[in-house]
PDB file of C-alpha atoms in Angstrom:
ATOM      1  CA  MET A  29     -44.067 -51.975 -38.356  1.00 56.00           C
ATOM      2  CA  ASP A  30     -46.962 -49.521 -38.058  1.00 64.00           C
ATOM      3  CA  LYS A  31     -46.313 -46.531 -40.342  1.00 78.00           C
ATOM      4  CA  ASN A  32     -49.424 -44.536 -39.405  1.00 87.00           C
ATOM      5  CA  GLN A  33     -47.567 -42.077 -37.168  1.00 96.00           C
ATOM      6  CA  ARG A  34     -48.254 -38.560 -38.406  1.00 97.00           C
ATOM      7  CA  ILE A  35     -45.027 -37.011 -39.743  1.00 98.00           C
ATOM      8  CA  VAL A  36     -44.439 -33.383 -40.665  1.00 98.00           C
ATOM      9  CA  PHE A  37     -41.378 -33.069 -42.907  1.00 98.00           C
ATOM     10  CA  MET A  38     -39.342 -29.855 -43.075  1.00 98.00           C
ATOM     11  CA  GLY A  39     -36.766 -29.222 -45.793  1.00 97.00           C
ATOM     12  CA  THR A  40     -35.802 -26.963 -48.672  1.00 94.00           C
ATOM     13  CA  PRO A  41     -33.193 -28.064 -51.309  1.00 94.00           C
ATOM     14  CA  GLU A  42     -32.852 -31.175 -53.483  1.00 95.00           C
ATOM     15  CA  PHE A  43     -30.987 -32.836 -50.605  1.00 95.00           C
ATOM     16  CA  ALA A  44     -34.229 -32.758 -48.597  1.00 96.00           C
ATOM     17  CA  ALA A  45     -36.565 -33.445 -51.526  1.00 97.00           C
ATOM     18  CA  HIS A  46     -34.846 -36.771 -52.217  1.00 97.00           C
ATOM     19  CA  ILE A  47     -35.255 -37.836 -48.580  1.00 98.00           C
ATOM     20  CA  LEU A  48     -38.893 -36.727 -48.584  1.00 98.00           C
ATOM     21  CA  GLU A  49     -39.721 -38.769 -51.685  1.00 98.00           C
ATOM     22  CA  GLY A  50     -38.004 -41.822 -50.241  1.00 98.00           C
ATOM     23  CA  LEU A  51     -40.109 -41.642 -47.088  1.00 97.00           C
ATOM     24  CA  ILE A  52     -43.284 -41.280 -49.156  1.00 97.00           C
ATOM     25  CA  ILE A  53     -42.400 -44.210 -51.429  1.00 97.00           C
ATOM     26  CA  ASN A  54     -41.677 -46.356 -48.381  1.00 96.00           C
ATOM     27  CA  GLY A  55     -45.133 -45.758 -46.999  1.00 96.00           C
ATOM     28  CA  TYR A  56     -44.562 -43.247 -44.226  1.00 97.00           C
ATOM     29  CA  ASN A  57     -47.508 -41.008 -43.370  1.00 97.00           C
ATOM     30  CA  ILE A  58     -46.319 -37.522 -44.327  1.00 98.00           C
ATOM     31  CA  VAL A  59     -49.211 -35.237 -43.366  1.00 98.00           C
ATOM     32  CA  ALA A  60     -47.595 -31.912 -44.322  1.00 98.00           C
ATOM     33  CA  VAL A  61     -44.375 -30.437 -45.672  1.00 98.00           C
ATOM     34  CA  VAL A  62     -42.822 -27.198 -44.405  1.00 97.00           C
ATOM     35  CA  THR A  63     -40.394 -25.371 -46.702  1.00 96.00           C
ATOM     36  CA  GLN A  64     -38.935 -21.919 -47.223  1.00 93.00           C
ATOM     37  CA  PRO A  65     -41.045 -19.386 -49.166  1.00 89.00           C
ATOM     38  CA  ASP A  66     -40.690 -19.199 -52.951  1.00 79.00           C
ATOM     39  CA  LYS A  67     -37.713 -17.167 -54.169  1.00 80.00           C
ATOM     40  CA  ALA A  68     -37.241 -14.883 -57.165  1.00 71.00           C
ATOM     41  CA  PHE A  69     -34.889 -16.150 -59.904  1.00 70.00           C
ATOM     42  CA  GLY A  70     -33.382 -14.696 -63.045  1.00 64.00           C
ATOM     43  CA  ARG A  71     -33.543 -11.239 -64.527  1.00 66.00           C
ATOM     44  CA  LYS A  72     -37.355 -11.331 -64.548  1.00 67.00           C
ATOM     45  CA  LYS A  73     -37.396 -12.187 -60.824  1.00 70.00           C
ATOM     46  CA  GLU A  74     -39.926 -14.956 -61.339  1.00 76.00           C
ATOM     47  CA  LEU A  75     -40.990 -16.738 -58.160  1.00 79.00           C
ATOM     48  CA  ARG A  76     -40.072 -20.422 -58.078  1.00 85.00           C
ATOM     49  CA  PRO A  77     -40.713 -23.070 -55.447  1.00 89.00           C
ATOM     50  CA  CYS A  78     -37.779 -24.838 -53.815  1.00 92.00           C
ATOM     51  CA  GLU A  79     -37.152 -28.482 -54.711  1.00 95.00           C
ATOM     52  CA  CYS A  80     -38.782 -29.770 -51.555  1.00 96.00           C
ATOM     53  CA  LYS A  81     -41.995 -27.837 -52.192  1.00 95.00           C
ATOM     54  CA  ALA A  82     -42.074 -29.112 -55.777  1.00 96.00           C
ATOM     55  CA  MET A  83     -41.722 -32.677 -54.484  1.00 97.00           C
ATOM     56  CA  ALA A  84     -44.532 -32.185 -51.982  1.00 97.00           C
ATOM     57  CA  LEU A  85     -46.830 -30.841 -54.694  1.00 96.00           C
ATOM     58  CA  LYS A  86     -45.966 -33.831 -56.896  1.00 97.00           C
ATOM     59  CA  TYR A  87     -47.499 -36.069 -54.227  1.00 97.00           C
ATOM     60  CA  ASP A  88     -50.397 -33.666 -53.432  1.00 97.00           C
ATOM     61  CA  LEU A  89     -49.163 -32.981 -49.910  1.00 98.00           C
ATOM     62  CA  PRO A  90     -50.102 -29.826 -47.990  1.00 97.00           C
ATOM     63  CA  VAL A  91     -47.259 -27.278 -48.064  1.00 97.00           C
ATOM     64  CA  LEU A  92     -46.584 -24.585 -45.456  1.00 97.00           C
ATOM     65  CA  THR A  93     -44.073 -21.785 -46.084  1.00 96.00           C
ATOM     66  CA  PRO A  94     -43.716 -19.680 -42.929  1.00 95.00           C
ATOM     67  CA  ILE A  95     -41.333 -16.757 -43.315  1.00 94.00           C
ATOM     68  CA  LYS A  96     -40.268 -17.114 -39.673  1.00 95.00           C
ATOM     69  CA  ILE A  97     -41.404 -20.353 -38.085  1.00 95.00           C
ATOM     70  CA  ARG A  98     -40.449 -18.996 -34.653  1.00 94.00           C
ATOM     71  CA  TYR A  99     -43.580 -16.836 -34.859  1.00 94.00           C
ATOM     72  CA  GLU A 100     -45.659 -18.769 -37.407  1.00 94.00           C
ATOM     73  CA  TYR A 101     -45.904 -22.287 -36.029  1.00 96.00           C
ATOM     74  CA  GLU A 102     -49.586 -22.734 -35.130  1.00 96.00           C
ATOM     75  CA  GLU A 103     -50.540 -24.091 -38.549  1.00 96.00           C
ATOM     76  CA  VAL A 104     -47.716 -26.642 -38.338  1.00 97.00           C
ATOM     77  CA  LEU A 105     -49.054 -27.921 -35.021  1.00 97.00           C
ATOM     78  CA  SER A 106     -52.589 -28.063 -36.445  1.00 97.00           C
ATOM     79  CA  TYR A 107     -51.480 -31.176 -38.334  1.00 97.00           C
ATOM     80  CA  GLU A 108     -50.912 -32.874 -34.958  1.00 97.00           C
ATOM     81  CA  PRO A 109     -47.540 -34.459 -35.814  1.00 98.00           C
ATOM     82  CA  ASP A 110     -46.313 -37.486 -33.880  1.00 98.00           C
ATOM     83  CA  LEU A 111     -42.849 -36.759 -35.304  1.00 98.00           C
ATOM     84  CA  ILE A 112     -41.161 -33.887 -37.117  1.00 98.00           C
ATOM     85  CA  ILE A 113     -38.235 -34.667 -39.444  1.00 98.00           C
ATOM     86  CA  THR A 114     -36.039 -31.887 -40.773  1.00 97.00           C
ATOM     87  CA  ALA A 115     -33.408 -32.004 -43.517  1.00 96.00           C
ATOM     88  CA  ALA A 116     -31.667 -28.790 -44.586  1.00 93.00           C
ATOM     89  CA  TYR A 117     -34.714 -26.746 -43.639  1.00 95.00           C
ATOM     90  CA  GLY A 118     -32.834 -23.557 -42.805  1.00 89.00           C
ATOM     91  CA  GLN A 119     -34.588 -22.299 -39.664  1.00 92.00           C
ATOM     92  CA  ILE A 120     -34.268 -23.142 -35.965  1.00 91.00           C
ATOM     93  CA  LEU A 121     -37.521 -24.453 -34.510  1.00 95.00           C
ATOM     94  CA  PRO A 122     -39.089 -22.770 -31.473  1.00 95.00           C
ATOM     95  CA  LYS A 123     -39.670 -24.600 -28.203  1.00 95.00           C
ATOM     96  CA  GLU A 124     -43.411 -24.780 -28.881  1.00 96.00           C
ATOM     97  CA  VAL A 125     -42.728 -26.943 -31.947  1.00 97.00           C
ATOM     98  CA  LEU A 126     -39.888 -28.960 -30.414  1.00 97.00           C
ATOM     99  CA  ASP A 127     -42.007 -29.988 -27.432  1.00 96.00           C
ATOM    100  CA  TYR A 128     -45.140 -30.971 -29.365  1.00 97.00           C
ATOM    101  CA  PRO A 129     -44.557 -34.336 -31.127  1.00 98.00           C
ATOM    102  CA  LYS A 130     -44.745 -37.596 -29.189  1.00 97.00           C
ATOM    103  CA  TYR A 131     -41.494 -38.770 -30.797  1.00 97.00           C
ATOM    104  CA  LYS A 132     -39.955 -35.273 -30.712  1.00 97.00           C
ATOM    105  CA  CYS A 133     -38.184 -33.545 -33.596  1.00 98.00           C
ATOM    106  CA  ILE A 134     -35.218 -35.142 -35.363  1.00 98.00           C
ATOM    107  CA  ASN A 135     -32.793 -33.696 -37.884  1.00 97.00           C
ATOM    108  CA  THR A 136     -30.704 -35.341 -40.605  1.00 97.00           C
ATOM    109  CA  HIS A 137     -27.456 -33.363 -40.735  1.00 97.00           C
ATOM    110  CA  GLY A 138     -24.714 -33.737 -43.364  1.00 97.00           C
ATOM    111  CA  SER A 139     -21.693 -34.092 -41.087  1.00 98.00           C
ATOM    112  CA  LEU A 140     -20.257 -36.173 -38.264  1.00 98.00           C
ATOM    113  CA  LEU A 141     -21.495 -34.039 -35.393  1.00 98.00           C
ATOM    114  CA  PRO A 142     -20.228 -32.298 -33.357  1.00 98.00           C
ATOM    115  CA  LYS A 143     -17.966 -31.435 -36.313  1.00 97.00           C
ATOM    116  CA  TYR A 144     -19.346 -28.944 -38.844  1.00 97.00           C
ATOM    117  CA  ARG A 145     -22.440 -27.696 -37.086  1.00 96.00           C
ATOM    118  CA  GLY A 146     -24.334 -25.103 -39.090  1.00 94.00           C
ATOM    119  CA  GLY A 147     -25.783 -24.431 -42.514  1.00 92.00           C
ATOM    120  CA  ALA A 148     -22.969 -25.404 -44.912  1.00 94.00           C
ATOM    121  CA  PRO A 149     -21.354 -28.593 -43.549  1.00 96.00           C
ATOM    122  CA  ILE A 150     -20.882 -30.334 -46.905  1.00 96.00           C
ATOM    123  CA  GLN A 151     -19.295 -27.351 -48.615  1.00 96.00           C
ATOM    124  CA  ARG A 152     -17.077 -26.476 -45.651  1.00 96.00           C
ATOM    125  CA  CYS A 153     -15.736 -30.001 -45.129  1.00 97.00           C
ATOM    126  CA  LEU A 154     -14.628 -30.110 -48.785  1.00 97.00           C
ATOM    127  CA  ILE A 155     -13.064 -26.656 -48.584  1.00 97.00           C
ATOM    128  CA  SER A 156     -11.195 -27.785 -45.459  1.00 97.00           C
ATOM    129  CA  GLY A 157      -9.834 -30.855 -47.268  1.00 97.00           C
ATOM    130  CA  GLU A 158     -11.451 -33.478 -45.040  1.00 97.00           C
ATOM    131  CA  LYS A 159     -10.921 -37.118 -45.993  1.00 97.00           C
ATOM    132  CA  GLU A 160     -14.260 -38.297 -44.585  1.00 98.00           C
ATOM    133  CA  THR A 161     -17.650 -36.995 -43.572  1.00 98.00           C
ATOM    134  CA  GLY A 162     -20.990 -38.622 -42.847  1.00 98.00           C
ATOM    135  CA  MET A 163     -24.585 -38.232 -41.730  1.00 98.00           C
ATOM    136  CA  THR A 164     -26.004 -37.698 -38.264  1.00 98.00           C
ATOM    137  CA  ILE A 165     -29.576 -38.192 -37.107  1.00 98.00           C
ATOM    138  CA  MET A 166     -30.091 -36.181 -33.940  1.00 98.00           C
ATOM    139  CA  TYR A 167     -32.734 -34.864 -31.602  1.00 97.00           C
ATOM    140  CA  MET A 168     -33.314 -31.154 -32.131  1.00 96.00           C
ATOM    141  CA  ASN A 169     -33.163 -28.476 -29.470  1.00 94.00           C
ATOM    142  CA  GLU A 170     -33.279 -24.668 -29.487  1.00 91.00           C
ATOM    143  CA  LYS A 171     -29.583 -24.409 -30.364  1.00 91.00           C
ATOM    144  CA  MET A 172     -27.815 -25.045 -33.647  1.00 91.00           C
ATOM    145  CA  ASP A 173     -27.132 -28.783 -34.150  1.00 93.00           C
ATOM    146  CA  GLU A 174     -26.395 -29.412 -30.454  1.00 95.00           C
ATOM    147  CA  GLY A 175     -28.993 -32.128 -29.748  1.00 96.00           C
ATOM    148  CA  ASP A 176     -28.258 -35.712 -28.701  1.00 97.00           C
ATOM    149  CA  ILE A 177     -27.003 -38.029 -31.463  1.00 98.00           C
ATOM    150  CA  LEU A 178     -29.331 -40.896 -32.355  1.00 98.00           C
ATOM    151  CA  TYR A 179     -27.594 -42.508 -35.331  1.00 98.00           C
ATOM    152  CA  GLN A 180     -24.412 -41.759 -37.254  1.00 98.00           C
ATOM    153  CA  LYS A 181     -22.598 -43.178 -40.275  1.00 98.00           C
ATOM    154  CA  THR A 182     -19.263 -42.299 -41.877  1.00 98.00           C
ATOM    155  CA  LEU A 183     -18.619 -41.726 -45.596  1.00 98.00           C
ATOM    156  CA  PRO A 184     -15.149 -41.448 -47.183  1.00 98.00           C
ATOM    157  CA  ILE A 185     -14.621 -38.425 -49.445  1.00 98.00           C
ATOM    158  CA  ASP A 186     -13.240 -39.220 -52.900  1.00 98.00           C
ATOM    159  CA  ILE A 187     -10.691 -36.804 -54.369  1.00 97.00           C
ATOM    160  CA  HIS A 188     -13.068 -36.276 -57.314  1.00 97.00           C
ATOM    161  CA  ASP A 189     -16.040 -35.463 -55.079  1.00 97.00           C
ATOM    162  CA  THR A 190     -17.525 -32.006 -55.453  1.00 97.00           C
ATOM    163  CA  ASN A 191     -20.252 -30.225 -53.551  1.00 95.00           C
ATOM    164  CA  ALA A 192     -22.806 -31.662 -56.000  1.00 95.00           C
ATOM    165  CA  THR A 193     -21.660 -35.295 -55.831  1.00 97.00           C
ATOM    166  CA  LEU A 194     -21.232 -35.263 -52.060  1.00 97.00           C
ATOM    167  CA  PHE A 195     -24.700 -33.770 -51.563  1.00 96.00           C
ATOM    168  CA  LYS A 196     -26.147 -36.660 -53.585  1.00 96.00           C
ATOM    169  CA  LYS A 197     -24.185 -39.318 -51.676  1.00 98.00           C
ATOM    170  CA  LEU A 198     -25.143 -37.892 -48.301  1.00 97.00           C
ATOM    171  CA  SER A 199     -28.785 -37.457 -49.286  1.00 97.00           C
ATOM    172  CA  ASP A 200     -28.878 -41.139 -50.283  1.00 98.00           C
ATOM    173  CA  MET A 201     -27.210 -42.041 -46.990  1.00 98.00           C
ATOM    174  CA  GLY A 202     -29.611 -39.872 -44.990  1.00 98.00           C
ATOM    175  CA  LEU A 203     -32.626 -41.605 -46.508  1.00 98.00           C
ATOM    176  CA  GLU A 204     -31.114 -45.039 -45.949  1.00 98.00           C
ATOM    177  CA  MET A 205     -30.384 -44.188 -42.314  1.00 98.00           C
ATOM    178  CA  LEU A 206     -33.899 -42.890 -41.683  1.00 98.00           C
ATOM    179  CA  LEU A 207     -35.433 -46.054 -43.125  1.00 97.00           C
ATOM    180  CA  GLU A 208     -33.215 -48.086 -40.798  1.00 97.00           C
ATOM    181  CA  PHE A 209     -33.743 -45.869 -37.760  1.00 97.00           C
ATOM    182  CA  LEU A 210     -37.441 -44.918 -37.745  1.00 97.00           C
ATOM    183  CA  PRO A 211     -38.692 -48.403 -36.757  1.00 96.00           C
ATOM    184  CA  GLU A 212     -36.280 -48.296 -33.807  1.00 96.00           C
ATOM    185  CA  LEU A 213     -37.487 -44.823 -32.836  1.00 96.00           C
ATOM    186  CA  PHE A 214     -41.151 -45.811 -32.897  1.00 96.00           C
ATOM    187  CA  THR A 215     -40.515 -48.912 -30.760  1.00 94.00           C
ATOM    188  CA  GLY A 216     -38.355 -46.979 -28.281  1.00 92.00           C
ATOM    189  CA  ASN A 217     -35.228 -49.006 -29.065  1.00 92.00           C
ATOM    190  CA  ILE A 218     -32.861 -46.010 -29.092  1.00 95.00           C
ATOM    191  CA  ASN A 219     -29.814 -44.856 -27.158  1.00 94.00           C
ATOM    192  CA  PRO A 220     -29.260 -41.081 -27.492  1.00 97.00           C
ATOM    193  CA  VAL A 221     -25.663 -39.928 -27.003  1.00 97.00           C
ATOM    194  CA  LYS A 222     -24.798 -36.423 -25.851  1.00 97.00           C
ATOM    195  CA  GLN A 223     -22.429 -34.463 -28.055  1.00 97.00           C
ATOM    196  CA  ASN A 224     -19.000 -33.463 -26.825  1.00 96.00           C
ATOM    197  CA  HIS A 225     -19.321 -29.705 -27.222  1.00 95.00           C
ATOM    198  CA  GLU A 226     -15.565 -29.216 -26.734  1.00 96.00           C
ATOM    199  CA  GLU A 227     -15.014 -30.972 -30.091  1.00 96.00           C
ATOM    200  CA  ALA A 228     -17.513 -28.810 -31.971  1.00 96.00           C
ATOM    201  CA  THR A 229     -16.596 -26.991 -35.163  1.00 96.00           C
ATOM    202  CA  TYR A 230     -18.856 -24.731 -37.218  1.00 95.00           C
ATOM    203  CA  SER A 231     -19.769 -24.413 -40.884  1.00 95.00           C
ATOM    204  CA  TYR A 232     -21.484 -21.094 -41.337  1.00 90.00           C
ATOM    205  CA  ASN A 233     -23.449 -20.304 -44.487  1.00 91.00           C
ATOM    206  CA  LEU A 234     -21.408 -19.265 -47.488  1.00 93.00           C
ATOM    207  CA  LYS A 235     -21.093 -15.607 -48.431  1.00 93.00           C
ATOM    208  CA  LYS A 236     -20.493 -14.157 -51.887  1.00 91.00           C
ATOM    209  CA  GLU A 237     -16.824 -13.531 -51.120  1.00 93.00           C
ATOM    210  CA  ASP A 238     -16.381 -17.255 -50.332  1.00 95.00           C
ATOM    211  CA  GLU A 239     -17.048 -18.004 -54.007  1.00 96.00           C
ATOM    212  CA  PHE A 240     -13.934 -16.087 -55.110  1.00 97.00           C
ATOM    213  CA  ILE A 241     -10.913 -18.237 -55.986  1.00 97.00           C
ATOM    214  CA  SER A 242      -7.333 -17.030 -55.626  1.00 96.00           C
ATOM    215  CA  PHE A 243      -4.528 -19.080 -57.203  1.00 97.00           C
ATOM    216  CA  ASP A 244      -1.623 -17.787 -55.091  1.00 95.00           C
ATOM    217  CA  LYS A 245      -1.944 -20.672 -52.597  1.00 96.00           C
ATOM    218  CA  ASP A 246      -1.089 -24.377 -52.445  1.00 97.00           C
ATOM    219  CA  VAL A 247      -2.746 -26.146 -55.375  1.00 98.00           C
ATOM    220  CA  LEU A 248      -4.593 -28.719 -53.266  1.00 98.00           C
ATOM    221  CA  ARG A 249      -5.976 -25.964 -51.049  1.00 98.00           C
ATOM    222  CA  VAL A 250      -7.193 -24.124 -54.161  1.00 98.00           C
ATOM    223  CA  TYR A 251      -8.726 -27.296 -55.622  1.00 98.00           C
ATOM    224  CA  ASN A 252     -10.535 -28.060 -52.351  1.00 98.00           C
ATOM    225  CA  HIS A 253     -11.923 -24.536 -52.338  1.00 98.00           C
ATOM    226  CA  ILE A 254     -13.188 -24.929 -55.907  1.00 98.00           C
ATOM    227  CA  ARG A 255     -14.803 -28.343 -55.452  1.00 97.00           C
ATOM    228  CA  GLY A 256     -16.506 -27.247 -52.258  1.00 97.00           C
ATOM    229  CA  LEU A 257     -18.520 -24.777 -54.344  1.00 96.00           C
ATOM    230  CA  LEU A 258     -19.308 -26.813 -57.511  1.00 93.00           C
ATOM    231  CA  ASP A 259     -21.917 -26.649 -58.823  1.00 83.00           C
ATOM    232  CA  ASN A 260     -23.823 -24.471 -56.383  1.00 86.00           C
ATOM    233  CA  PRO A 261     -23.284 -21.649 -55.506  1.00 90.00           C
ATOM    234  CA  GLY A 262     -20.266 -21.776 -57.857  1.00 93.00           C
ATOM    235  CA  ALA A 263     -16.630 -20.683 -57.866  1.00 97.00           C
ATOM    236  CA  PHE A 264     -15.203 -17.820 -59.897  1.00 97.00           C
ATOM    237  CA  PHE A 265     -11.953 -15.980 -60.555  1.00 97.00           C
ATOM    238  CA  ILE A 266     -11.215 -12.583 -62.071  1.00 97.00           C
ATOM    239  CA  LEU A 267      -8.735 -12.196 -64.920  1.00 96.00           C
ATOM    240  CA  ASN A 268      -8.053  -8.986 -66.808  1.00 93.00           C
ATOM    241  CA  GLY A 269     -11.083  -7.381 -65.165  1.00 93.00           C
ATOM    242  CA  LYS A 270     -13.546 -10.104 -66.227  1.00 95.00           C
ATOM    243  CA  LYS A 271     -15.245 -12.733 -64.067  1.00 96.00           C
ATOM    244  CA  TYR A 272     -14.975 -16.418 -65.018  1.00 97.00           C
ATOM    245  CA  LYS A 273     -17.026 -19.153 -63.358  1.00 97.00           C
ATOM    246  CA  ILE A 274     -15.364 -22.555 -63.007  1.00 98.00           C
ATOM    247  CA  ILE A 275     -17.706 -25.374 -64.004  1.00 97.00           C
ATOM    248  CA  GLU A 276     -15.415 -28.423 -63.976  1.00 97.00           C
ATOM    249  CA  ALA A 277     -11.845 -28.695 -62.681  1.00 97.00           C
ATOM    250  CA  PHE A 278      -9.136 -30.921 -61.231  1.00 98.00           C
ATOM    251  CA  TYR A 279      -5.513 -30.370 -60.179  1.00 98.00           C
ATOM    252  CA  GLU A 280      -1.925 -31.561 -60.664  1.00 97.00           C
ATOM    253  CA  GLU A 281       0.791 -31.395 -58.040  1.00 96.00           C
ATOM    254  CA  CYS A 282       4.272 -30.612 -59.419  1.00 95.00           C
ATOM    255  CA  GLU A 283       7.042 -28.025 -59.295  1.00 94.00           C
ATOM    256  CA  VAL A 284       5.965 -24.592 -60.521  1.00 94.00           C
ATOM    257  CA  SER A 285       8.289 -21.730 -61.407  1.00 91.00           C
ATOM    258  CA  GLU A 286       5.694 -18.982 -60.938  1.00 94.00           C
ATOM    259  CA  PRO A 287       2.287 -19.252 -59.224  1.00 95.00           C
ATOM    260  CA  ASN A 288      -0.919 -17.387 -60.058  1.00 96.00           C
ATOM    261  CA  LYS A 289      -0.466 -17.233 -63.818  1.00 97.00           C
ATOM    262  CA  PHE A 290      -2.771 -18.161 -66.702  1.00 97.00           C
ATOM    263  CA  ILE A 291      -0.705 -20.695 -68.658  1.00 97.00           C
ATOM    264  CA  GLY A 292      -3.133 -21.461 -71.488  1.00 96.00           C
ATOM    265  CA  LEU A 293      -4.520 -24.624 -73.092  1.00 97.00           C
ATOM    266  CA  LYS A 294      -3.010 -28.050 -72.437  1.00 95.00           C
ATOM    267  CA  ASN A 295      -4.555 -31.443 -73.272  1.00 92.00           C
ATOM    268  CA  ASN A 296      -8.010 -29.882 -73.668  1.00 93.00           C
ATOM    269  CA  TYR A 297      -7.976 -28.112 -70.311  1.00 97.00           C
ATOM    270  CA  LEU A 298      -7.004 -24.615 -69.207  1.00 98.00           C
ATOM    271  CA  GLU A 299      -4.028 -24.420 -66.861  1.00 97.00           C
ATOM    272  CA  ILE A 300      -3.498 -21.891 -64.073  1.00 98.00           C
ATOM    273  CA  SER A 301      -0.426 -22.132 -61.874  1.00 98.00           C
ATOM    274  CA  CYS A 302      -0.583 -22.253 -58.082  1.00 97.00           C
ATOM    275  CA  LEU A 303       1.986 -23.018 -55.433  1.00 96.00           C
ATOM    276  CA  ASN A 304       3.160 -26.606 -55.978  1.00 96.00           C
ATOM    277  CA  GLY A 305       1.029 -27.339 -59.017  1.00 97.00           C
ATOM    278  CA  TYR A 306      -1.639 -26.414 -61.553  1.00 98.00           C
ATOM    279  CA  ILE A 307      -5.407 -26.121 -61.547  1.00 98.00           C
ATOM    280  CA  GLN A 308      -6.886 -27.784 -64.637  1.00 98.00           C
ATOM    281  CA  ILE A 309     -10.159 -26.223 -65.826  1.00 98.00           C
ATOM    282  CA  TYR A 310     -12.205 -28.370 -68.210  1.00 98.00           C
ATOM    283  CA  LYS A 311     -15.341 -26.216 -68.449  1.00 97.00           C
ATOM    284  CA  ILE A 312     -15.714 -22.494 -67.867  1.00 97.00           C
ATOM    285  CA  GLN A 313     -18.360 -19.781 -68.101  1.00 97.00           C
ATOM    286  CA  PRO A 314     -17.179 -16.267 -68.963  1.00 96.00           C
ATOM    287  CA  GLU A 315     -19.270 -13.485 -67.456  1.00 93.00           C
ATOM    288  CA  GLY A 316     -22.416 -12.914 -69.529  1.00 91.00           C
ATOM    289  CA  LYS A 317     -21.839 -15.956 -71.749  1.00 94.00           C
ATOM    290  CA  ASN A 318     -22.757 -19.632 -71.913  1.00 95.00           C
ATOM    291  CA  ILE A 319     -20.758 -22.507 -70.457  1.00 96.00           C
ATOM    292  CA  MET A 320     -18.067 -23.752 -72.815  1.00 97.00           C
ATOM    293  CA  ASP A 321     -15.343 -26.369 -72.837  1.00 97.00           C
ATOM    294  CA  ALA A 322     -11.723 -25.300 -72.385  1.00 97.00           C
ATOM    295  CA  LYS A 323     -10.741 -25.655 -76.042  1.00 97.00           C
ATOM    296  CA  SER A 324     -13.666 -23.576 -77.301  1.00 97.00           C
ATOM    297  CA  PHE A 325     -12.915 -20.876 -74.759  1.00 97.00           C
ATOM    298  CA  TYR A 326      -9.221 -20.833 -75.628  1.00 97.00           C
ATOM    299  CA  ASN A 327      -9.851 -20.664 -79.372  1.00 95.00           C
ATOM    300  CA  GLY A 328     -12.126 -17.704 -78.739  1.00 93.00           C
ATOM    301  CA  ASN A 329     -10.815 -15.150 -76.260  1.00 90.00           C
ATOM    302  CA  GLY A 330      -8.697 -17.422 -74.048  1.00 94.00           C
ATOM    303  CA  ARG A 331      -5.483 -17.237 -76.063  1.00 95.00           C
ATOM    304  CA  ASN A 332      -5.411 -13.466 -75.446  1.00 95.00           C
ATOM    305  CA  LEU A 333      -5.189 -14.073 -71.687  1.00 96.00           C
ATOM    306  CA  VAL A 334      -2.057 -16.227 -71.683  1.00 96.00           C
ATOM    307  CA  GLY A 335       0.597 -14.867 -69.320  1.00 95.00           C
ATOM    308  CA  LEU A 336      -1.803 -12.712 -67.319  1.00 95.00           C
ATOM    309  CA  TYR A 337      -2.251 -12.946 -63.526  1.00 96.00           C
ATOM    310  CA  PRO A 338      -5.662 -13.541 -61.936  1.00 96.00           C
ATOM    311  CA  GLU A 339      -6.740 -11.197 -59.155  1.00 95.00           C
ATOM    312  CA  THR A 340      -5.730 -12.361 -55.673  1.00 93.00           C
ATOM    313  CA  LYS A 341      -8.604 -10.600 -53.927  1.00 89.00           C
ATOM    314  CA  ILE A 342     -11.939  -8.988 -54.700  1.00 82.00           C
ATOM    315  CA  VAL A 343     -11.483  -5.240 -55.050  1.00 66.00           C
TER     316      VAL A 343
END
């Protein structure tokens, strides 16, 4: 199959960087990479490139970082793409870009569209307690994830899956699907399917308040909320006025006499009661301190928190 078609790739996080590298390694002609502008990190506010930009630079590819591609698209089109592929890019493309490539613009989206349209499909499906998810390759249009479906695969969600592990699985699947699908696209052997918009659900980007964990609910609901945020952006709770970030956790369903209480250390994990069970925290990061295992935390300040009740809302 001829791989000389000129491809512009658009993406931002590690999810996209992995797909980009796979396309490069498999010989596809990536002529430019479009990512989000560098962001400031840490207390010193040092500018750092996103993972996708770093990957592009590794392979000496031209990188474009328009602040708003809706108004800054001319340089993208100057690379004369035959196809544009996006993966977690983070901006909606204007009509001028969508209409340019011979093979149009396609997106790799981490859900079974039309379910979980939007910017946080992987996190939201975990938080909602879904048993399966998947990847969708779709044509792009001027609306959010509403284009015709070109290729779709399903992936079961393991009870131990977190945001981090599911991102990796779906990134692997997205690359595999593109390698299977692109030859079909270039030969015209495709059968686009329109989405059923009546079945659509939405997964809007996470806000800071979404990262807050309250333990006064069903334990499985609490666990799903936690694992939907690990390890990025993270999940935290507030106990005795201090913030604690959960790094690693699981759950146990059983009868509980009193929910929303810090029980203490048990079998090398911290235990917090919920409705119908306990959250088990194996690693934790107290505010302003390093990550530590449950036993180290408990032997330090943790034993002084036994019997206290975590906050049920952010004040």
